[in-house]
Short mmCIF file of C-alpha atoms and ligand atoms in Angstrom, two decimals:
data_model
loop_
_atom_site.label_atom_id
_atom_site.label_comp_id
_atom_site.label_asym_id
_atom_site.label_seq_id
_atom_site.Cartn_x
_atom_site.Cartn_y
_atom_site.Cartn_z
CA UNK A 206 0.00 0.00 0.00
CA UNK A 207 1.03 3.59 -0.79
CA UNK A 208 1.83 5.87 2.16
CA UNK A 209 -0.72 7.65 3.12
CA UNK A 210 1.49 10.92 3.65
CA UNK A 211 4.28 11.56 1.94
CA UNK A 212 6.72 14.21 2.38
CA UNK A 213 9.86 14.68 0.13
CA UNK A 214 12.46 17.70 0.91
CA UNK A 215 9.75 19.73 2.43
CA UNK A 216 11.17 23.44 3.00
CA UNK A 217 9.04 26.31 4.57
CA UNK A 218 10.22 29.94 4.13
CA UNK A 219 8.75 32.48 6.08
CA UNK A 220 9.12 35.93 4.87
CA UNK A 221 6.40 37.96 5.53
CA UNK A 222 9.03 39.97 8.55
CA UNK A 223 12.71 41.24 8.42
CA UNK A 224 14.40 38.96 8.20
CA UNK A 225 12.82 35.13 6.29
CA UNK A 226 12.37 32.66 8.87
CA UNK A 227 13.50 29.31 7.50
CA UNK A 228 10.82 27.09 9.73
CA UNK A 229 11.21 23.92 8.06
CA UNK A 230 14.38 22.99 6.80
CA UNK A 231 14.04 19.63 3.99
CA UNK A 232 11.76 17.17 6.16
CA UNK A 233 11.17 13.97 4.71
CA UNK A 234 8.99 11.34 5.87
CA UNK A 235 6.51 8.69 5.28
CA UNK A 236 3.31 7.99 7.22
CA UNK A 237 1.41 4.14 6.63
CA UNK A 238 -1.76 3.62 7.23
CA UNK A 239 -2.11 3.04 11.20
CA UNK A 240 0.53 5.18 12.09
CA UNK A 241 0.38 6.99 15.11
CA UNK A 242 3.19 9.67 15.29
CA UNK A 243 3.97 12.21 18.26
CA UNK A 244 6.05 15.36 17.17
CA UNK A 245 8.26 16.79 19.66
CA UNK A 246 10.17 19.26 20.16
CA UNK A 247 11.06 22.74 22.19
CA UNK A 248 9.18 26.02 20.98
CA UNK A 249 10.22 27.44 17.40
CA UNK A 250 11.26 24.23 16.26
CA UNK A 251 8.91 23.99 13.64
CA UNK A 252 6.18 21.46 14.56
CA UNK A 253 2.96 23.77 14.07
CA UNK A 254 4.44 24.85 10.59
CA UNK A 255 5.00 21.17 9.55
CA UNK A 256 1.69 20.31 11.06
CA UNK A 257 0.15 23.22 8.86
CA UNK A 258 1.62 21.98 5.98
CA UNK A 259 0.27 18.29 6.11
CA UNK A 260 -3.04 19.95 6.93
CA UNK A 261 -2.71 21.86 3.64
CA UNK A 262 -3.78 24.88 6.24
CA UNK A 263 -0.26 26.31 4.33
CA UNK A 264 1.97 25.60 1.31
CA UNK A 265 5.67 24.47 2.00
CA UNK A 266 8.28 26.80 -0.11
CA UNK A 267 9.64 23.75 -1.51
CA UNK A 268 9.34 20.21 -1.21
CA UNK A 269 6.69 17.80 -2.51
CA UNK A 270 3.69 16.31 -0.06
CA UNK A 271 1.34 13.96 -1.00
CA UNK A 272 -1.74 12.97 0.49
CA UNK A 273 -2.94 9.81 -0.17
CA UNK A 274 -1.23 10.09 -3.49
CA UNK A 275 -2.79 13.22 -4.73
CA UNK A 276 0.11 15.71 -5.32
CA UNK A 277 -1.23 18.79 -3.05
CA UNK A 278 1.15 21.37 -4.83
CA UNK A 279 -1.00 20.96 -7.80
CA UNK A 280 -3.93 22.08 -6.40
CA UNK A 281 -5.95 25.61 -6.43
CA UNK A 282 -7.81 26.83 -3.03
CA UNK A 283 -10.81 25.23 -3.80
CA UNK A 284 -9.66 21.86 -4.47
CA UNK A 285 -7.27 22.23 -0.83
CA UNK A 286 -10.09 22.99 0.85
CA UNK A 287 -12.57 19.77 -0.60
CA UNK A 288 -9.35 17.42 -0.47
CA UNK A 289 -8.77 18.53 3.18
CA UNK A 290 -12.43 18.41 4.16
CA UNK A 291 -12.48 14.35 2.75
CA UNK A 292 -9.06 13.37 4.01
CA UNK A 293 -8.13 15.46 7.32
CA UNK A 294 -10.03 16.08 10.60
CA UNK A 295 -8.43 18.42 12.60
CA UNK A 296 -8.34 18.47 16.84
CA UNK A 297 -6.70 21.88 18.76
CA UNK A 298 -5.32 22.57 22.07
CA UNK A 299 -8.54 25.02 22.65
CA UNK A 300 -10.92 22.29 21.28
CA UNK A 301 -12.23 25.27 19.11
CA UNK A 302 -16.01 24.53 19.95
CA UNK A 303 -18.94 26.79 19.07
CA UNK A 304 -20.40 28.00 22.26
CA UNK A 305 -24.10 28.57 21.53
CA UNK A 306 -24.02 25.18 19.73
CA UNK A 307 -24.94 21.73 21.06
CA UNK A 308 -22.50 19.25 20.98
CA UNK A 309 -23.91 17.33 18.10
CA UNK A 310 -24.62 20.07 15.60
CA UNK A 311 -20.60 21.48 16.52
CA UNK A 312 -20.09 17.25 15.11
CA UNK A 313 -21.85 18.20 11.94
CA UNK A 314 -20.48 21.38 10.94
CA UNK A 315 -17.82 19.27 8.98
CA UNK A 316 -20.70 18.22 7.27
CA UNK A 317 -21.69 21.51 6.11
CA UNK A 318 -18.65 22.54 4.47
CA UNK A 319 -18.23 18.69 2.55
CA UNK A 320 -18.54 18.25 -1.19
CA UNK A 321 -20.75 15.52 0.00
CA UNK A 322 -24.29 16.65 0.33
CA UNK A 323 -26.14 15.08 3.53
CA UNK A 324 -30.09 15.53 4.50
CA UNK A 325 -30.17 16.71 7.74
CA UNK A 326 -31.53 13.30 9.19
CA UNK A 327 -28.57 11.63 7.84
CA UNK A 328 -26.48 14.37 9.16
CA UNK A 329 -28.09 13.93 12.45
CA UNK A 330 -27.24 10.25 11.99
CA UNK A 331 -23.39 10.24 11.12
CA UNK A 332 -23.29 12.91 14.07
CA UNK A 333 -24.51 10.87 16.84
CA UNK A 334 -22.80 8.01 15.37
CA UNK A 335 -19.44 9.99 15.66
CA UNK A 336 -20.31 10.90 19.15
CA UNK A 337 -20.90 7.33 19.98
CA UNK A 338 -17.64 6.60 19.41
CA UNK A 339 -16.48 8.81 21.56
CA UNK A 340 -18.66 7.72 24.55
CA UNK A 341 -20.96 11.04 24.90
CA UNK A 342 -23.83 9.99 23.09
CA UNK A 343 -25.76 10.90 26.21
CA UNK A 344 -24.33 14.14 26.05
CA UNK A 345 -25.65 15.35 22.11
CA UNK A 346 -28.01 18.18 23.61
CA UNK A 347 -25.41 19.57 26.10
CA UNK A 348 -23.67 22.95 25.61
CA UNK A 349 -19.91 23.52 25.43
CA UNK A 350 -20.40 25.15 28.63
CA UNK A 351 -21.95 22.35 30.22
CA UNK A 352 -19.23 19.83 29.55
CA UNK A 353 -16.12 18.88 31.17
CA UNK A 354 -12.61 19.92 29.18
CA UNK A 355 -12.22 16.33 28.23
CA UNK A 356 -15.65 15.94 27.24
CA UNK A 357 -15.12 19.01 25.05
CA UNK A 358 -12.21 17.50 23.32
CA UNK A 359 -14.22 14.63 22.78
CA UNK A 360 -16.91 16.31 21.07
CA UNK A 361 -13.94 17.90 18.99
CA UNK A 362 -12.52 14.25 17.70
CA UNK A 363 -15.98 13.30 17.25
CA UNK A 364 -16.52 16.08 15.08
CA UNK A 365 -12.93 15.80 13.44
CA UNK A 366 -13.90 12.29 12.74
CA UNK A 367 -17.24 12.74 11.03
CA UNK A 368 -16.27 13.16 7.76
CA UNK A 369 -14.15 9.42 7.62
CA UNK A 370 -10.77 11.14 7.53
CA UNK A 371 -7.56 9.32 6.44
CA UNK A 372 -5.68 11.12 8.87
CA UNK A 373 -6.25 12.73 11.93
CA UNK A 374 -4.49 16.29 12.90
CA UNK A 375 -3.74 17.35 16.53
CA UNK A 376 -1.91 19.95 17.88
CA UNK A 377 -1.29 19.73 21.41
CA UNK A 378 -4.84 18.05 22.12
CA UNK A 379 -3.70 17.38 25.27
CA UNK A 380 -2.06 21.08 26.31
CA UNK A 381 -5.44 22.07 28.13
CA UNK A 382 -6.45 19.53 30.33
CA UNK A 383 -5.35 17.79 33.88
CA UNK A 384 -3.32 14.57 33.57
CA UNK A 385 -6.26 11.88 34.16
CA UNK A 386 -8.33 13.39 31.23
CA UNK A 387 -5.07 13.54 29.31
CA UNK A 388 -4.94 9.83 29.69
CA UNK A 389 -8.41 9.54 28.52
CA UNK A 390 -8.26 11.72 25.56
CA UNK A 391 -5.60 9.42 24.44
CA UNK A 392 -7.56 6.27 25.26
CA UNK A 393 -9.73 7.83 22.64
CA UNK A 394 -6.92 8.73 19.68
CA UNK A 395 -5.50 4.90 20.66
CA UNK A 396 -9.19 2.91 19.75
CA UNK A 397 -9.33 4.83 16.64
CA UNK A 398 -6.00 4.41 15.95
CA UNK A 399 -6.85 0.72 16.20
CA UNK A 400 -9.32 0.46 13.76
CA UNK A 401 -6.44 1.96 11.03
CA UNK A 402 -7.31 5.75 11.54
CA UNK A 403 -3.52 7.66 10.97
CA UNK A 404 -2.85 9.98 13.61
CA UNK A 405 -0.59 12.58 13.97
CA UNK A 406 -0.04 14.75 17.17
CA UNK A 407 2.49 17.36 18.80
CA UNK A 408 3.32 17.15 22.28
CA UNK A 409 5.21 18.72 24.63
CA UNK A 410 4.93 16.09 27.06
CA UNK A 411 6.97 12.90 26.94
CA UNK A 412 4.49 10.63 29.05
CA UNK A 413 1.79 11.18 26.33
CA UNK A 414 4.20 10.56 23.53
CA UNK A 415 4.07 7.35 24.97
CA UNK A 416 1.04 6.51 24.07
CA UNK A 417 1.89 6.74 20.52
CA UNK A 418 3.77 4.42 18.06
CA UNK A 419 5.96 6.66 16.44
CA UNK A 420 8.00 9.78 18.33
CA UNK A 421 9.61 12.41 16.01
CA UNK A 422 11.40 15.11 17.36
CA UNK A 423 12.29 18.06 15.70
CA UNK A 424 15.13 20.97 15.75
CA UNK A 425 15.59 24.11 13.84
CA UNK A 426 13.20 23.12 11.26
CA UNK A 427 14.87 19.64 10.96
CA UNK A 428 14.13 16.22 12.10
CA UNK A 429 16.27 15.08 14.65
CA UNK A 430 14.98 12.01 15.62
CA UNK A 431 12.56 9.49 14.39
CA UNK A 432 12.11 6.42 16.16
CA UNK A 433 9.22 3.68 17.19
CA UNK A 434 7.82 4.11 20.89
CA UNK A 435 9.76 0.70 22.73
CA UNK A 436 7.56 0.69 25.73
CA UNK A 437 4.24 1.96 24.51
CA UNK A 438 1.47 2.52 27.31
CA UNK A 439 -2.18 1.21 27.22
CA UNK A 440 -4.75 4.24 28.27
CA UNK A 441 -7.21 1.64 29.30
CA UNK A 442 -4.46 0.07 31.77
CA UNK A 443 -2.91 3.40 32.98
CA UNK A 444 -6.42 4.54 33.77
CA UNK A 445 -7.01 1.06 35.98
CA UNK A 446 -3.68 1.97 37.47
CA UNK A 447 -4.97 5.38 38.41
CA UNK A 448 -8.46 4.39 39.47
CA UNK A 449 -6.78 1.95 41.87
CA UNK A 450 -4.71 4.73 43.45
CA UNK A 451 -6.92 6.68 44.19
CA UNK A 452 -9.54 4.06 45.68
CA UNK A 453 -6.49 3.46 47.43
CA UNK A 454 -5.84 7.04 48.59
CA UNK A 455 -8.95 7.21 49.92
CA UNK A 456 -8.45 4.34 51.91
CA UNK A 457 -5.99 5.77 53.92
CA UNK A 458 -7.70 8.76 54.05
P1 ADP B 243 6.62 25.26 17.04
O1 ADP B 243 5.22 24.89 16.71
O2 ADP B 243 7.55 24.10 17.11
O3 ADP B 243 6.70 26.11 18.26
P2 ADP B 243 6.45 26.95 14.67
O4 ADP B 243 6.27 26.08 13.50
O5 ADP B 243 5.27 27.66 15.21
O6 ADP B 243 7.20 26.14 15.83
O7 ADP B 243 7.53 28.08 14.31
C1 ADP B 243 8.78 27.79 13.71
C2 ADP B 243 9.48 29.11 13.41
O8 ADP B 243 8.76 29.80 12.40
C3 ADP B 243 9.57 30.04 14.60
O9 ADP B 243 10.80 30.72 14.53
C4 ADP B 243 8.41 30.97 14.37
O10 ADP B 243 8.66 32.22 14.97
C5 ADP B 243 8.36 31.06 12.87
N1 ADP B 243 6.99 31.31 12.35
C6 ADP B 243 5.91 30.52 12.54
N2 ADP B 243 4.84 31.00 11.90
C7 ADP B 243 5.24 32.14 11.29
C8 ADP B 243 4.59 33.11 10.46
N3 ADP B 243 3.29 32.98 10.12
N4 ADP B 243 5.33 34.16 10.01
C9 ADP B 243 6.63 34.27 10.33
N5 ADP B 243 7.30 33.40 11.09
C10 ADP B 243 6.63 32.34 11.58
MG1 MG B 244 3.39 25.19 17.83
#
């Protein structure tokens, strides 16, 4: 099978200041289907500009990407936006919810925007269906406002997920929330990574890179590092582990 992502010499130029800001400096790389990569590294190394660039969000300077084996430099506005609206779902630090919007009709915005036309029942359908796999179908009439961070983020990969994306997108899904929801956020990116959904995510945090099959690290615009996680962890066991400390905890209490 053809890689799913592809990425030869990849260069990204910014020059919009003073001086041109040389972001990405000639990344190659492959992703299969199934992956699950974490990108690492410190701050200004380059891993929002490289994730903006497999998003097709921007263009590289130089370099050729493609996406499931469409050649993305070809490609006008119009034809970014459809190709990233069929083969991309996207999931942000700030879960980037609308606030006056239930949970399921923030899952079917995606919908809106597709090439695909849906009737609103069906939309309604592959909405709730999304949110099932999540585990918050019981939660399709609440409010941003009325749901926990990691519920919110949940309602964000549901909604990244309900157009059947090739790849998944995060950047720092994990920044925003306590440790034990981390955990669970990545219980949820590992099941759908199971069931061949690619995933690629930056981190700052080396515990939830863990969680991941893949860890690239970047400096200076260059990968540094690229190497398969040896000791990956199991969300559903770590979050045993913690249940049974703190049942534990308040034992003793
Ligand atoms: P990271 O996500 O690893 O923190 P970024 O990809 O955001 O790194 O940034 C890499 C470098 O590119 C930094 O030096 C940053 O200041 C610069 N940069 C990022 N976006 C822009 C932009 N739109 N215009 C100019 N410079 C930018
Ligand atoms: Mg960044």
């Amino acid at each position: 099978m053809p890689p799913v992502v592809q990425l030869e010499d990849i260069h990204k130029i910014y020059d919009s200041g003073e001086v041109p800001v040389h972001a990405v400096r000639g990344v190659t790389l492959q992703l299969h289907r199934g992956e699950f990569m974490a990108v690492m590294g410190a701050s200004g190394s380059g891993k929002s500009t490289l994730m903006n660039t497999l998003g097709c969000l921007d263009r590289p300077t130089r370099g050729r990407y493609l996406l499931d084996g469409v050649d993305v430099s070809g490609l006008d506005r119009n034809e970014l936006a459809d190709l990233r609206n069929a083969k991309l779902g996207f999931v942000f630090q700030g879960f980037n919810l609308l606030a006056r919007t239930t949970a399921r009709e923030n899952v079917e915005l995606p919908m809106l925007y597709g090439q695909r036309r849906h009737s609103s029942s069906q939309m309604h359908e592959r909405a709730m269906r999304s949110l099932d796999i999540v585990g918050l179908s019981d939660r399709a009439d609440h409010f941003p406002s009325q749901l926990s961070g990691g519920q919110q983020q949940r309602v964000a990969i549901a909604r990244a997920l309900v157009n059947e994306p090739q790849v998944l997108l995060a950047d720092e899904p994990t920044g925003n929330l306590d440790s034990k929801t981390s955990v669970e956020v990545m219980g949820v990116f590992q099941k759908l990574n199971a069931q061949g959904i690619t995933i690629v995510m930056v981190t700052h945090e080396l515990d939830i890179a863990r969680y991941c099959r893949r860890n690239l690290i970047m400096r200076d615009g260059r990968v540094v590092s690229d190497i398969p996680v040896p000791d990956r962890l199991v969300a559903e066991v770590e979050m045993t582990r913690l249940r049974e400390a703190e049942s534990a905890a308040k034992l003793t209490d």
